[in-house]
Structure formats: C-alpha cells, structure tokens
Amino acid sequence: MTMIVKADRDKCAGHARCWVLAPNLFELDDEGYILPGDIPIPPEQEQLAGRAVRACPERALQIVKD
C-alpha cells in the first residue's frame, strides 16, 4: 500500500510546519505556501510524513493510502 499526501493549497496559511518537519517531502512556493497536488511518500518516510500532516493547523494536508 502506497501513502500519498494530498495538499490543498486553498487551505494552506503558510505556516510551513510540514516543511520544517520534512523539507525533503514537501515543497513550498516563494511565499511559503504548499504546492498543491498529490505527494507520494516513500515507505521509509511514512512516519515523518504523518507527523508533518498532523502538525498542519489548517488541515491542508490529508493522508491517503492507495
């Protein structure tokens, strides 16, 4: 089963907590907002991605298992 994080740019407020926890998984634009779309998560990074998703105060990130 593959983990995907769905990023909703409309909900992002630019806190960048996801990026602080996992800069290798999440990309931000020049203003500090998450880039929208589906982010595939390598199995060895799932726990870190989960922490980053939970750290988002706006709930702009959602975990989906494929």
One Martini backbone bead per residue (centre of mass of N, CA, C, O) as a GRO file, in nm:
protein
   66
    1MET     BB    1   0.096   0.037   0.024
    2THR     BB    2   0.046   0.373  -0.064
    3MET     BB    3   0.147   0.688   0.026
    4ILE     BB    4  -0.052   0.990   0.022
    5VAL     BB    5  -0.034   1.344  -0.005
    6LYS     BB    6  -0.275   1.590   0.015
    7ALA     BB    7  -0.269   1.920  -0.121
    8ASP     BB    8  -0.432   2.226  -0.003
    9ARG     BB    9  -0.387   2.546  -0.096
   10ASP     BB   10  -0.652   2.686   0.015
   11LYS     BB   11  -0.576   2.609   0.329
   12CYS     BB   12  -0.315   2.738   0.328
   13ALA     BB   13  -0.115   2.971   0.557
   14GLY     BB   14   0.215   2.944   0.574
   15HIS     BB   15   0.361   2.796   0.826
   16ALA     BB   16   0.558   2.537   0.745
   17ARG     BB   17   0.555   2.273   0.924
   18CYS     BB   18   0.599   2.051   0.718
   19TRP     BB   19   0.879   2.151   0.617
   20VAL     BB   20   1.029   2.147   0.886
   21LEU     BB   21   0.992   1.831   0.922
   22ALA     BB   22   0.985   1.778   0.573
   23PRO     BB   23   1.171   1.906   0.322
   24ASN     BB   24   1.184   1.640   0.128
   25LEU     BB   25   0.851   1.629   0.081
   26PHE     BB   26   0.799   1.945   0.080
   27GLU     BB   27   0.667   2.213  -0.119
   28LEU     BB   28   0.729   2.556  -0.169
   29ASP     BB   29   0.671   2.857  -0.234
   30ASP     BB   30   0.789   3.184  -0.229
   31GLU     BB   31   0.558   3.234   0.018
   32GLY     BB   32   0.514   2.941   0.187
   33TYR     BB   33   0.332   2.757   0.016
   34ILE     BB   34   0.186   2.487  -0.074
   35LEU     BB   35   0.193   2.261  -0.312
   36PRO     BB   36  -0.021   2.124  -0.506
   37GLY     BB   37  -0.124   1.786  -0.456
   38ASP     BB   38   0.041   1.482  -0.495
   39ILE     BB   39   0.237   1.301  -0.244
   40PRO     BB   40   0.469   1.074  -0.251
   41ILE     BB   41   0.553   0.821  -0.005
   42PRO     BB   42   0.794   0.671   0.129
   43PRO     BB   43   0.801   0.419   0.349
   44GLU     BB   44   1.043   0.551   0.530
   45GLN     BB   45   0.847   0.840   0.554
   46GLU     BB   46   0.563   0.801   0.692
   47GLN     BB   47   0.601   0.902   0.982
   48LEU     BB   48   0.693   1.188   0.909
   49ALA     BB   49   0.445   1.266   0.741
   50GLY     BB   50   0.238   1.234   0.970
   51ARG     BB   51   0.352   1.460   1.146
   52ALA     BB   52   0.319   1.687   0.939
   53VAL     BB   53   0.014   1.667   0.905
   54ARG     BB   54  -0.055   1.714   1.213
   55ALA     BB   55   0.092   2.010   1.217
   56CYS     BB   56  -0.142   2.125   1.059
   57PRO     BB   57  -0.368   2.379   1.141
   58GLU     BB   58  -0.545   2.371   0.853
   59ARG     BB   59  -0.570   2.093   0.710
   60ALA     BB   60  -0.405   2.076   0.410
   61LEU     BB   61  -0.349   1.774   0.485
   62GLN     BB   62  -0.379   1.435   0.340
   63ILE     BB   63  -0.413   1.098   0.395
   64VAL     BB   64  -0.350   0.836   0.148
   65LYS     BB   65  -0.432   0.505   0.066
   66ASP     BB   66  -0.341   0.285  -0.221
   0.00000   0.00000   0.00000
